[in-house]
Amino acid sequence: VRNAWFMVTLTEVSTIPWRIVESVCQGRAMETRQTEIVRQCLDIVLKSSAMETMLAVGKSPRHFYFPLKKQESVIKEHTEALKLFRDTSSKEAPLIGLSQVIRFAEGGNAFARFDLAFDFFNREKLHVKTIETKAPPIPLLDVKPSSIAGSIAGVTVKNLNEPITDREVQRNIEEAISKLTLLHIEYKRPRNLEWEKGKSPEQIEKGSTFVRRNIRMKADARHQIQIAWAADNPDMFSFVLDNDDTETPLENQRKYTVAAYYYEKKGMKLKYPHLPIISMGRDGFFPIEFVYQAFGKKKDANSSKHVKTVLDYYDKNAATESIQNIQHLKNTAENLQNARGVRMSDILMQYNFCIKQEPQEVDAKVLPRPTLTFKSGGAVQLGDGSWSLNRVKFASPADMNSFAVIDLVGDLNGIPSVLSFLENLFRVMNNHGIELPENIDPVAAAEDITEQCESGEFDAVSNTIYLFLSKSGMVLAHKSVCRVIRQCIIRAIDNAKQYFLFDREGHFRNNNVWFKTLARSSENGDMSLCLVIPPKTQSDSLSIMLPKDVEWPTHKVTYNGVTQSLRMGIKVVIDLDTEAVVDPFNFRFYRGKYYAQITPGVWQKARFSGFMYLQPSGSDEENIDPEQLQCHITPMINVSASDIECPSVVFAYLPNEDSSTYHILKMVSKFDCGVQSQCAVATTSRAWNTAFNSKNGIPWVTETPTLVIGIHLSHGLGTDSTTCVAATGCLDNGCMQMAQDLKVQRKSDIVGSLLMQEITKSLCHQFRLHNEKHMPERVLVYREGVADNNFGPIVDTEIRAIRQGLFDVVSSRVDDFECPNQSVCQKNGCVFCTPTITFVVCQSNNVPRVVPSQRPTTTSKNVPSGTCVDKLIMPFENGMQLSTSEDKISREKPEGTNIQLFELSDNGFDFLLVAHGGLKGTSKPILYRTILNENFVWRKNEPSTALTKEMLQQCTYCMAFQYGTASKAIHHVPVVEYSKRLSSMAMGYLGYLLGRKGTSDSYICLAEREPDDNNGEHEAPETGPDHYINSDMKDRRIESGLKTVLLPAFAPYSVSANGTVVYRPPFRPHLSA
């Protein structure tokens, strides 16, 4: 109940037996839940003592900053930070502090992890509860005493008693408020003497105060505005109250302004009715006089100087220096606590714990580096986890068969044109072996197909479109931006189709060549390269030629009343007099000259001589020359234009890094058009990143078909109640070719059961379609962002759902499928009928930093790439054999199965890994924790080896080198990093998908409960959070899981009108490449 106050009584419901604490201390902890409670209690003790003497932000702080009077002494030698702290004219001040957390480790060890904290905060608006003061709330509206002037969010307003009509002031106010991370709403209700009877003054004070905390300014879904510039102007904003009057038409019902609503319904007269009202999304509009700034720094408010200062501080306190600084700060904090009579050592002694002053030294190992090779052969010279791409060609390069171009820059002075950018990009791609569109000049093609927004459509300088609602009102029109960009992308894609697919300019037809791209069979979903025969007229059906090893005949040739299925050949002349016939796939046109490939891999200059239609038998006498014999020729293979890839990618050339334009571009290209997009910013010249493969593959993954999956969740901030779930699956044993899936659910740290099943099935089908219909025999899952207290729900919900998804795929491919362990399996899936699963959690928050015990002699202060720690400081559960326990993995083999038991000893699988080579700051490792490891217990075939801790470490480390957009090993495994990019990208345009930011209809909507066929009532809520579905599929009578497909163009199947599922691979399944 909002804004209601209750009197509560705290009752002790249980106690933690001392034997639990004692078992933890002695390394015999077996009850994980109660051990975690002990850890939380000690953590609260540690944090509570810090809050007594230090500044803390938020209700559950992780960082504690030293009081202002101590800041100069702890900043010490950091000249720039000290200078900014002493500069009282600056609004932001740097604060230094510590983060701390307690962890129990294996062997009965307990560690308190301390780390540096350094950030900037608003100097005047520090809303921090300390032992010294309690700062009052800071309103956004600042009224000057005895004056009509004031300011809103720091922007000067000359007259607070009149509407704000200056558009520059309006823009500055909106920009200033949008940079505030969180806001509070607070106002006093009029007194109600009847209600106040029998209540204490404190109860009256609390009950009469309306409070909304930690919310943000958001565009109103109905009116599509963030700010209306007067609370009492109905032309700016008015609304109809929700009531039971359904007979009166909406247009005839009473409309209220915000000022009238507060006066008539709440008995409150606004002091400044002519000033703006702020939209808080679903929370509604509030007058500016009720809005206060929450504590914290402003969003995007860090200047380049602040960023440089923070980075410089962490760089100077990197690695071994950070240990010395942390010890100094820790001693300073303890002295402050001792002065207040708070002695942590005495408190912890009651629990039989004490904190040592020296940092813990542990033994580490450096894993063997993988061998990377390029097309030229030979191993790449690896530095500290990095290598050079100078003058090398990739072993397995990407291809780009066609492209579309959107130019949002135009002819701005001092900014390179889109053509000059693309010319340089194509040159770099060609140097690395990337396959560009064949038979045309890509730069000339770009000049013909580039789509520029029409004059007046888009303001390329401000990157913003404003809609004038009245003479005095101006709001950001997200709807207009969406419409402009959508139309621009649609036109750009149509330009590309006209040029490449339908040969509008005649480049292919006039030069007797063809557009080379990918085509997909509508019958079985098989995908192959193809040559598109230029059509005489534009049609939805196009004729293509396939490689001869896929489909030999290309044309039906009728001669003398006999029709034959023959293959087209190209007659060429080599070296002036040597005649030959080559396959269409071995014939190219480049910069005005023809080239033919007679010897595999060798292209020679040639002259086009004509066509020849070849017999499958290879007999020259039976071949048909259309120039010598009169015959009728028609193409054999016709496919729908939707089954031919065009374009491969949409390039968008942007004038700046405006995030809203970027999100709309990504959303429209994926959801509306089903095409990959790549944005390049003109001022920074960010280009398309390309990928390459290692020839050697990933250890353990190469042994047998193995599906590697990475999962990441992105949550909405504040009151936003949504979570984007992104998953990435590796399609090859080099873990370079990826497929991805995206789901949206109500905010939760656990992926809902239905969504996890559908993710598993989608990625499994992607793997199967990519690998000649072979199913994976093993599954390795990396799950990012799981807290310790969620390990139980992960096992109960996510792993169980993965198993069910695998079972659904396996059983759907065999008629009357039955598990050999049917009595236990019961069609839920088990280790004996589905691929074996290993589930690894990747934790990056609150993990120990690993630094060299002595400063290295190299330029880097950090541990080298591949540093791994797997002893002493691992979580206490590591030694309990939880991931291979018999209650999780049965050892009883049913009859009729080929599965074999490894019978190895489990010594734990958790480890810390620093995969990247850190040049600046202190390298932050990832803690990999294995929840389930069936691949250590069972194997499905002979080549498979056990996934031991050492093999898992090496496998994980080698994957870090396979990130296609970096020439170095990265922090995370790529499957997790790609998923993180996709979920973050989706969260950026989620508001547009839900119809909150300018789209008239929502792309996705919240799923409704399915009615029960037996009685027509709604079924009981399923376990897990609610999820969102594709709005286009909402009313279709298909399986509920199919409705969760948010990106049909990138899914491994299509759903026909009658609900039939047809499996076919998407052209480009890697969404975040």
JSON list of C-alpha atoms in Angstrom, two decimals, residues 42-226:
[
{"chain": "A", "resi": 42, "resn": "LEU", "atom": "CA", "xyz": [29.00, -10.31, 9.56]},
{"chain": "A", "resi": 43, "resn": "ASP", "atom": "CA", "xyz": [28.74, -8.20, 6.41]},
{"chain": "A", "resi": 44, "resn": "ILE", "atom": "CA", "xyz": [26.08, -6.04, 8.06]},
{"chain": "A", "resi": 45, "resn": "VAL", "atom": "CA", "xyz": [28.25, -5.64, 11.13]},
{"chain": "A", "resi": 46, "resn": "LEU", "atom": "CA", "xyz": [31.14, -4.50, 8.94]},
{"chain": "A", "resi": 47, "resn": "LYS", "atom": "CA", "xyz": [29.02, -2.06, 6.96]},
{"chain": "A", "resi": 48, "resn": "SER", "atom": "CA", "xyz": [27.17, -0.72, 10.00]},
{"chain": "A", "resi": 49, "resn": "SER", "atom": "CA", "xyz": [30.42, 0.18, 11.69]},
{"chain": "A", "resi": 50, "resn": "ALA", "atom": "CA", "xyz": [31.56, 1.97, 8.52]},
{"chain": "A", "resi": 51, "resn": "MET", "atom": "CA", "xyz": [28.30, 3.95, 8.35]},
{"chain": "A", "resi": 52, "resn": "GLU", "atom": "CA", "xyz": [28.95, 5.31, 11.83]},
{"chain": "A", "resi": 53, "resn": "THR", "atom": "CA", "xyz": [31.87, 7.41, 10.65]},
{"chain": "A", "resi": 54, "resn": "MET", "atom": "CA", "xyz": [31.79, 7.54, 6.82]},
{"chain": "A", "resi": 55, "resn": "LEU", "atom": "CA", "xyz": [29.48, 8.84, 4.11]},
{"chain": "A", "resi": 56, "resn": "ALA", "atom": "CA", "xyz": [27.21, 6.26, 2.49]},
{"chain": "A", "resi": 57, "resn": "VAL", "atom": "CA", "xyz": [24.95, 6.51, -0.56]},
{"chain": "A", "resi": 58, "resn": "GLY", "atom": "CA", "xyz": [21.61, 4.69, -0.76]},
{"chain": "A", "resi": 59, "resn": "LYS", "atom": "CA", "xyz": [19.79, 2.27, 1.48]},
{"chain": "A", "resi": 60, "resn": "SER", "atom": "CA", "xyz": [22.16, -0.64, 0.90]},
{"chain": "A", "resi": 61, "resn": "PRO", "atom": "CA", "xyz": [25.53, 0.98, 0.25]},
{"chain": "A", "resi": 62, "resn": "ARG", "atom": "CA", "xyz": [28.55, -0.81, -1.13]},
{"chain": "A", "resi": 63, "resn": "HIS", "atom": "CA", "xyz": [30.93, 2.14, -1.06]},
{"chain": "A", "resi": 64, "resn": "PHE", "atom": "CA", "xyz": [31.77, 4.27, 1.98]},
{"chain": "A", "resi": 65, "resn": "TYR", "atom": "CA", "xyz": [33.42, 7.66, 1.55]},
{"chain": "A", "resi": 66, "resn": "PHE", "atom": "CA", "xyz": [35.52, 9.49, 4.11]},
{"chain": "A", "resi": 67, "resn": "PRO", "atom": "CA", "xyz": [34.02, 12.60, 5.74]},
{"chain": "A", "resi": 68, "resn": "LEU", "atom": "CA", "xyz": [34.73, 15.87, 3.97]},
{"chain": "A", "resi": 69, "resn": "LYS", "atom": "CA", "xyz": [37.15, 16.99, 6.68]},
{"chain": "A", "resi": 70, "resn": "LYS", "atom": "CA", "xyz": [39.25, 13.85, 6.04]},
{"chain": "A", "resi": 71, "resn": "GLN", "atom": "CA", "xyz": [39.26, 14.01, 2.24]},
{"chain": "A", "resi": 72, "resn": "GLU", "atom": "CA", "xyz": [42.36, 16.20, 1.89]},
{"chain": "A", "resi": 73, "resn": "SER", "atom": "CA", "xyz": [44.42, 13.83, 4.01]},
{"chain": "A", "resi": 74, "resn": "VAL", "atom": "CA", "xyz": [43.39, 10.72, 2.05]},
{"chain": "A", "resi": 75, "resn": "ILE", "atom": "CA", "xyz": [43.72, 12.35, -1.38]},
{"chain": "A", "resi": 76, "resn": "LYS", "atom": "CA", "xyz": [47.30, 13.26, -0.45]},
{"chain": "A", "resi": 77, "resn": "GLU", "atom": "CA", "xyz": [49.66, 13.18, -3.42]},
{"chain": "A", "resi": 78, "resn": "HIS", "atom": "CA", "xyz": [47.06, 13.15, -6.17]},
{"chain": "A", "resi": 79, "resn": "THR", "atom": "CA", "xyz": [47.53, 16.74, -7.26]},
{"chain": "A", "resi": 80, "resn": "GLU", "atom": "CA", "xyz": [44.70, 17.04, -9.78]},
{"chain": "A", "resi": 81, "resn": "ALA", "atom": "CA", "xyz": [42.11, 15.43, -7.47]},
{"chain": "A", "resi": 82, "resn": "LEU", "atom": "CA", "xyz": [43.24, 17.60, -4.57]},
{"chain": "A", "resi": 83, "resn": "LYS", "atom": "CA", "xyz": [43.02, 20.70, -6.76]},
{"chain": "A", "resi": 84, "resn": "LEU", "atom": "CA", "xyz": [39.45, 19.86, -7.79]},
{"chain": "A", "resi": 85, "resn": "PHE", "atom": "CA", "xyz": [38.46, 19.14, -4.18]},
{"chain": "A", "resi": 86, "resn": "ARG", "atom": "CA", "xyz": [39.77, 22.54, -3.03]},
{"chain": "A", "resi": 87, "resn": "ASP", "atom": "CA", "xyz": [38.12, 24.37, -5.92]},
{"chain": "A", "resi": 88, "resn": "THR", "atom": "CA", "xyz": [34.92, 25.49, -4.18]},
{"chain": "A", "resi": 89, "resn": "SER", "atom": "CA", "xyz": [33.70, 27.18, -7.37]},
{"chain": "A", "resi": 90, "resn": "SER", "atom": "CA", "xyz": [33.29, 23.74, -8.96]},
{"chain": "A", "resi": 91, "resn": "LYS", "atom": "CA", "xyz": [29.88, 22.10, -8.49]},
{"chain": "A", "resi": 92, "resn": "GLU", "atom": "CA", "xyz": [31.32, 18.59, -8.24]},
{"chain": "A", "resi": 93, "resn": "ALA", "atom": "CA", "xyz": [33.86, 17.41, -5.71]},
{"chain": "A", "resi": 94, "resn": "PRO", "atom": "CA", "xyz": [35.88, 14.17, -5.74]},
{"chain": "A", "resi": 95, "resn": "LEU", "atom": "CA", "xyz": [35.35, 11.78, -2.84]},
{"chain": "A", "resi": 96, "resn": "ILE", "atom": "CA", "xyz": [37.60, 8.87, -1.91]},
{"chain": "A", "resi": 97, "resn": "GLY", "atom": "CA", "xyz": [36.52, 5.88, 0.09]},
{"chain": "A", "resi": 98, "resn": "LEU", "atom": "CA", "xyz": [36.47, 2.09, 0.41]},
{"chain": "A", "resi": 99, "resn": "SER", "atom": "CA", "xyz": [34.23, -0.78, -0.59]},
{"chain": "A", "resi": 100, "resn": "GLN", "atom": "CA", "xyz": [34.18, -3.82, 1.67]},
{"chain": "A", "resi": 101, "resn": "VAL", "atom": "CA", "xyz": [32.51, -7.20, 1.85]},
{"chain": "A", "resi": 102, "resn": "ILE", "atom": "CA", "xyz": [33.05, -10.45, 3.80]},
{"chain": "A", "resi": 103, "resn": "ARG", "atom": "CA", "xyz": [33.41, -13.81, 2.06]},
{"chain": "A", "resi": 104, "resn": "PHE", "atom": "CA", "xyz": [33.77, -17.34, 3.43]},
{"chain": "A", "resi": 105, "resn": "ALA", "atom": "CA", "xyz": [36.27, -19.46, 1.53]},
{"chain": "A", "resi": 106, "resn": "GLU", "atom": "CA", "xyz": [37.15, -23.13, 1.37]},
{"chain": "A", "resi": 107, "resn": "GLY", "atom": "CA", "xyz": [39.25, -24.61, 4.13]},
{"chain": "A", "resi": 108, "resn": "GLY", "atom": "CA", "xyz": [37.55, -22.56, 6.85]},
{"chain": "A", "resi": 109, "resn": "ASN", "atom": "CA", "xyz": [38.99, -19.24, 5.66]},
{"chain": "A", "resi": 110, "resn": "ALA", "atom": "CA", "xyz": [37.09, -15.97, 5.88]},
{"chain": "A", "resi": 111, "resn": "PHE", "atom": "CA", "xyz": [38.17, -12.88, 3.95]},
{"chain": "A", "resi": 112, "resn": "ALA", "atom": "CA", "xyz": [37.22, -9.24, 4.13]},
{"chain": "A", "resi": 113, "resn": "ARG", "atom": "CA", "xyz": [37.66, -7.81, 0.64]},
{"chain": "A", "resi": 114, "resn": "PHE", "atom": "CA", "xyz": [38.57, -4.10, 0.57]},
{"chain": "A", "resi": 115, "resn": "ASP", "atom": "CA", "xyz": [38.84, -2.02, -2.58]},
{"chain": "A", "resi": 116, "resn": "LEU", "atom": "CA", "xyz": [39.22, 1.63, -3.59]},
{"chain": "A", "resi": 117, "resn": "ALA", "atom": "CA", "xyz": [36.23, 3.86, -4.29]},
{"chain": "A", "resi": 118, "resn": "PHE", "atom": "CA", "xyz": [36.64, 7.20, -6.08]},
{"chain": "A", "resi": 119, "resn": "ASP", "atom": "CA", "xyz": [33.90, 9.28, -7.69]},
{"chain": "A", "resi": 120, "resn": "PHE", "atom": "CA", "xyz": [32.50, 12.79, -8.14]},
{"chain": "A", "resi": 121, "resn": "PHE", "atom": "CA", "xyz": [29.42, 14.11, -6.32]},
{"chain": "A", "resi": 122, "resn": "ASN", "atom": "CA", "xyz": [27.51, 17.36, -6.33]},
{"chain": "A", "resi": 123, "resn": "ARG", "atom": "CA", "xyz": [29.25, 19.57, -3.78]},
{"chain": "A", "resi": 124, "resn": "GLU", "atom": "CA", "xyz": [26.16, 21.48, -2.67]},
{"chain": "A", "resi": 125, "resn": "LYS", "atom": "CA", "xyz": [23.61, 18.69, -2.81]},
{"chain": "A", "resi": 126, "resn": "LEU", "atom": "CA", "xyz": [25.11, 15.82, -0.86]},
{"chain": "A", "resi": 127, "resn": "HIS", "atom": "CA", "xyz": [22.04, 14.22, 0.68]},
{"chain": "A", "resi": 128, "resn": "VAL", "atom": "CA", "xyz": [23.92, 12.01, 3.09]},
{"chain": "A", "resi": 129, "resn": "LYS", "atom": "CA", "xyz": [22.96, 10.99, 6.58]},
{"chain": "A", "resi": 130, "resn": "THR", "atom": "CA", "xyz": [26.01, 11.26, 8.76]},
{"chain": "A", "resi": 131, "resn": "ILE", "atom": "CA", "xyz": [26.65, 11.60, 12.45]},
{"chain": "A", "resi": 132, "resn": "GLU", "atom": "CA", "xyz": [27.27, 15.32, 11.91]},
{"chain": "A", "resi": 133, "resn": "THR", "atom": "CA", "xyz": [24.36, 16.65, 9.85]},
{"chain": "A", "resi": 134, "resn": "LYS", "atom": "CA", "xyz": [21.20, 15.67, 8.06]},
{"chain": "A", "resi": 135, "resn": "ALA", "atom": "CA", "xyz": [21.04, 17.64, 4.82]},
{"chain": "A", "resi": 136, "resn": "PRO", "atom": "CA", "xyz": [17.63, 19.02, 3.82]},
{"chain": "A", "resi": 137, "resn": "PRO", "atom": "CA", "xyz": [16.05, 17.99, 0.50]},
{"chain": "A", "resi": 138, "resn": "ILE", "atom": "CA", "xyz": [17.07, 20.13, -2.47]},
{"chain": "A", "resi": 139, "resn": "PRO", "atom": "CA", "xyz": [14.17, 21.25, -4.71]},
{"chain": "A", "resi": 140, "resn": "LEU", "atom": "CA", "xyz": [14.60, 21.60, -8.47]},
{"chain": "A", "resi": 141, "resn": "LEU", "atom": "CA", "xyz": [12.81, 24.95, -8.18]},
{"chain": "A", "resi": 142, "resn": "ASP", "atom": "CA", "xyz": [15.07, 27.49, -6.49]},
{"chain": "A", "resi": 143, "resn": "VAL", "atom": "CA", "xyz": [13.21, 30.65, -5.51]},
{"chain": "A", "resi": 144, "resn": "LYS", "atom": "CA", "xyz": [15.27, 33.75, -4.77]},
{"chain": "A", "resi": 145, "resn": "PRO", "atom": "CA", "xyz": [14.16, 35.66, -1.66]},
{"chain": "A", "resi": 146, "resn": "SER", "atom": "CA", "xyz": [12.17, 38.85, -2.35]},
{"chain": "A", "resi": 147, "resn": "SER", "atom": "CA", "xyz": [12.38, 38.33, -6.10]},
{"chain": "A", "resi": 148, "resn": "ILE", "atom": "CA", "xyz": [10.27, 36.98, -8.94]},
{"chain": "A", "resi": 149, "resn": "ALA", "atom": "CA", "xyz": [13.36, 35.39, -10.48]},
{"chain": "A", "resi": 150, "resn": "GLY", "atom": "CA", "xyz": [14.75, 31.93, -9.70]},
{"chain": "A", "resi": 151, "resn": "SER", "atom": "CA", "xyz": [16.09, 28.80, -11.36]},
{"chain": "A", "resi": 152, "resn": "ILE", "atom": "CA", "xyz": [14.95, 25.32, -12.35]},
{"chain": "A", "resi": 153, "resn": "ALA", "atom": "CA", "xyz": [17.61, 22.59, -12.17]},
{"chain": "A", "resi": 154, "resn": "GLY", "atom": "CA", "xyz": [20.22, 25.34, -12.18]},
{"chain": "A", "resi": 155, "resn": "VAL", "atom": "CA", "xyz": [18.81, 27.12, -15.27]},
{"chain": "A", "resi": 156, "resn": "THR", "atom": "CA", "xyz": [17.95, 30.76, -14.62]},
{"chain": "A", "resi": 157, "resn": "VAL", "atom": "CA", "xyz": [14.29, 31.77, -15.02]},
{"chain": "A", "resi": 158, "resn": "LYS", "atom": "CA", "xyz": [13.63, 35.51, -15.05]},
{"chain": "A", "resi": 159, "resn": "ASN", "atom": "CA", "xyz": [9.99, 35.42, -13.86]},
{"chain": "A", "resi": 160, "resn": "LEU", "atom": "CA", "xyz": [8.54, 32.46, -11.96]},
{"chain": "A", "resi": 161, "resn": "ASN", "atom": "CA", "xyz": [5.04, 33.94, -12.15]},
{"chain": "A", "resi": 162, "resn": "GLU", "atom": "CA", "xyz": [4.82, 33.71, -15.95]},
{"chain": "A", "resi": 163, "resn": "PRO", "atom": "CA", "xyz": [5.03, 30.77, -18.39]},
{"chain": "A", "resi": 164, "resn": "ILE", "atom": "CA", "xyz": [8.45, 29.96, -19.78]},
{"chain": "A", "resi": 165, "resn": "THR", "atom": "CA", "xyz": [8.33, 30.75, -23.50]},
{"chain": "A", "resi": 166, "resn": "ASP", "atom": "CA", "xyz": [12.01, 31.12, -24.35]},
{"chain": "A", "resi": 167, "resn": "ARG", "atom": "CA", "xyz": [12.83, 28.00, -26.36]},
{"chain": "A", "resi": 168, "resn": "GLU", "atom": "CA", "xyz": [16.50, 28.11, -25.41]},
{"chain": "A", "resi": 169, "resn": "VAL", "atom": "CA", "xyz": [15.59, 28.16, -21.70]},
{"chain": "A", "resi": 170, "resn": "GLN", "atom": "CA", "xyz": [13.14, 25.30, -22.28]},
{"chain": "A", "resi": 171, "resn": "ARG", "atom": "CA", "xyz": [15.80, 23.22, -23.97]},
{"chain": "A", "resi": 172, "resn": "ASN", "atom": "CA", "xyz": [18.35, 23.90, -21.21]},
{"chain": "A", "resi": 173, "resn": "ILE", "atom": "CA", "xyz": [15.85, 22.96, -18.47]},
{"chain": "A", "resi": 174, "resn": "GLU", "atom": "CA", "xyz": [14.88, 19.71, -20.20]},
{"chain": "A", "resi": 175, "resn": "GLU", "atom": "CA", "xyz": [18.52, 18.80, -20.77]},
{"chain": "A", "resi": 176, "resn": "ALA", "atom": "CA", "xyz": [19.43, 19.57, -17.14]},
{"chain": "A", "resi": 177, "resn": "ILE", "atom": "CA", "xyz": [16.58, 17.49, -15.69]},
{"chain": "A", "resi": 178, "resn": "SER", "atom": "CA", "xyz": [17.26, 14.58, -18.06]},
{"chain": "A", "resi": 179, "resn": "LYS", "atom": "CA", "xyz": [20.81, 14.37, -16.69]},
{"chain": "A", "resi": 180, "resn": "LEU", "atom": "CA", "xyz": [19.59, 13.80, -13.14]},
{"chain": "A", "resi": 181, "resn": "THR", "atom": "CA", "xyz": [19.81, 10.12, -12.36]},
{"chain": "A", "resi": 182, "resn": "LEU", "atom": "CA", "xyz": [16.93, 9.97, -9.84]},
{"chain": "A", "resi": 183, "resn": "LEU", "atom": "CA", "xyz": [14.29, 12.36, -8.54]},
{"chain": "A", "resi": 184, "resn": "HIS", "atom": "CA", "xyz": [12.04, 12.54, -5.47]},
{"chain": "A", "resi": 185, "resn": "ILE", "atom": "CA", "xyz": [8.46, 13.81, -5.36]},
{"chain": "A", "resi": 186, "resn": "GLU", "atom": "CA", "xyz": [7.31, 15.23, -2.05]},
{"chain": "A", "resi": 187, "resn": "TYR", "atom": "CA", "xyz": [4.48, 17.53, -0.88]},
{"chain": "A", "resi": 188, "resn": "LYS", "atom": "CA", "xyz": [2.27, 18.08, 2.16]},
{"chain": "A", "resi": 189, "resn": "ARG", "atom": "CA", "xyz": [-1.41, 17.23, 2.00]},
{"chain": "A", "resi": 190, "resn": "PRO", "atom": "CA", "xyz": [-3.94, 19.61, 3.60]},
{"chain": "A", "resi": 191, "resn": "ARG", "atom": "CA", "xyz": [-4.69, 18.77, 7.22]},
{"chain": "A", "resi": 192, "resn": "ASN", "atom": "CA", "xyz": [-7.56, 16.38, 8.04]},
{"chain": "A", "resi": 193, "resn": "LEU", "atom": "CA", "xyz": [-8.50, 16.88, 11.67]},
{"chain": "A", "resi": 194, "resn": "GLU", "atom": "CA", "xyz": [-10.78, 13.83, 11.74]},
{"chain": "A", "resi": 195, "resn": "TRP", "atom": "CA", "xyz": [-8.00, 11.59, 10.48]},
{"chain": "A", "resi": 196, "resn": "GLU", "atom": "CA", "xyz": [-5.45, 13.07, 12.91]},
{"chain": "A", "resi": 197, "resn": "LYS", "atom": "CA", "xyz": [-7.42, 12.06, 16.01]},
{"chain": "A", "resi": 198, "resn": "GLY", "atom": "CA", "xyz": [-5.51, 9.59, 18.20]},
{"chain": "A", "resi": 199, "resn": "LYS", "atom": "CA", "xyz": [-2.28, 9.85, 16.25]},
{"chain": "A", "resi": 200, "resn": "SER", "atom": "CA", "xyz": [1.11, 11.02, 17.45]},
{"chain": "A", "resi": 201, "resn": "PRO", "atom": "CA", "xyz": [2.79, 14.07, 15.88]},
{"chain": "A", "resi": 202, "resn": "GLU", "atom": "CA", "xyz": [5.26, 11.75, 14.16]},
{"chain": "A", "resi": 203, "resn": "GLN", "atom": "CA", "xyz": [2.43, 9.68, 12.67]},
{"chain": "A", "resi": 204, "resn": "ILE", "atom": "CA", "xyz": [0.63, 12.82, 11.50]},
{"chain": "A", "resi": 205, "resn": "GLU", "atom": "CA", "xyz": [3.80, 14.17, 9.92]},
{"chain": "A", "resi": 206, "resn": "LYS", "atom": "CA", "xyz": [4.50, 10.96, 8.04]},
{"chain": "A", "resi": 207, "resn": "GLY", "atom": "CA", "xyz": [0.90, 10.29, 7.02]},
{"chain": "A", "resi": 208, "resn": "SER", "atom": "CA", "xyz": [0.31, 13.76, 5.62]},
{"chain": "A", "resi": 209, "resn": "THR", "atom": "CA", "xyz": [3.41, 13.71, 3.43]},
{"chain": "A", "resi": 210, "resn": "PHE", "atom": "CA", "xyz": [3.16, 12.33, -0.12]},
{"chain": "A", "resi": 211, "resn": "VAL", "atom": "CA", "xyz": [6.45, 10.78, -1.22]},
{"chain": "A", "resi": 212, "resn": "ARG", "atom": "CA", "xyz": [7.72, 9.13, -4.40]},
{"chain": "A", "resi": 213, "resn": "ARG", "atom": "CA", "xyz": [11.40, 8.27, -4.31]},
{"chain": "A", "resi": 214, "resn": "ASN", "atom": "CA", "xyz": [14.00, 7.30, -6.87]},
{"chain": "A", "resi": 215, "resn": "ILE", "atom": "CA", "xyz": [12.06, 7.90, -10.07]},
{"chain": "A", "resi": 216, "resn": "ARG", "atom": "CA", "xyz": [13.09, 9.48, -13.35]},
{"chain": "A", "resi": 217, "resn": "MET", "atom": "CA", "xyz": [11.65, 11.84, -15.92]},
{"chain": "A", "resi": 218, "resn": "LYS", "atom": "CA", "xyz": [10.07, 9.72, -18.67]},
{"chain": "A", "resi": 219, "resn": "ALA", "atom": "CA", "xyz": [7.94, 10.55, -21.68]},
{"chain": "A", "resi": 220, "resn": "ASP", "atom": "CA", "xyz": [4.22, 10.11, -21.08]},
{"chain": "A", "resi": 221, "resn": "ALA", "atom": "CA", "xyz": [2.99, 7.12, -23.12]},
{"chain": "A", "resi": 222, "resn": "ARG", "atom": "CA", "xyz": [-0.27, 8.78, -24.21]},
{"chain": "A", "resi": 223, "resn": "HIS", "atom": "CA", "xyz": [0.89, 12.31, -24.97]},
{"chain": "A", "resi": 224, "resn": "GLN", "atom": "CA", "xyz": [4.53, 11.53, -25.86]},
{"chain": "A", "resi": 225, "resn": "ILE", "atom": "CA", "xyz": [5.99, 14.44, -23.90]},
{"chain": "A", "resi": 226, "resn": "GLN", "atom": "CA", "xyz": [8.38, 14.72, -20.96]}
]
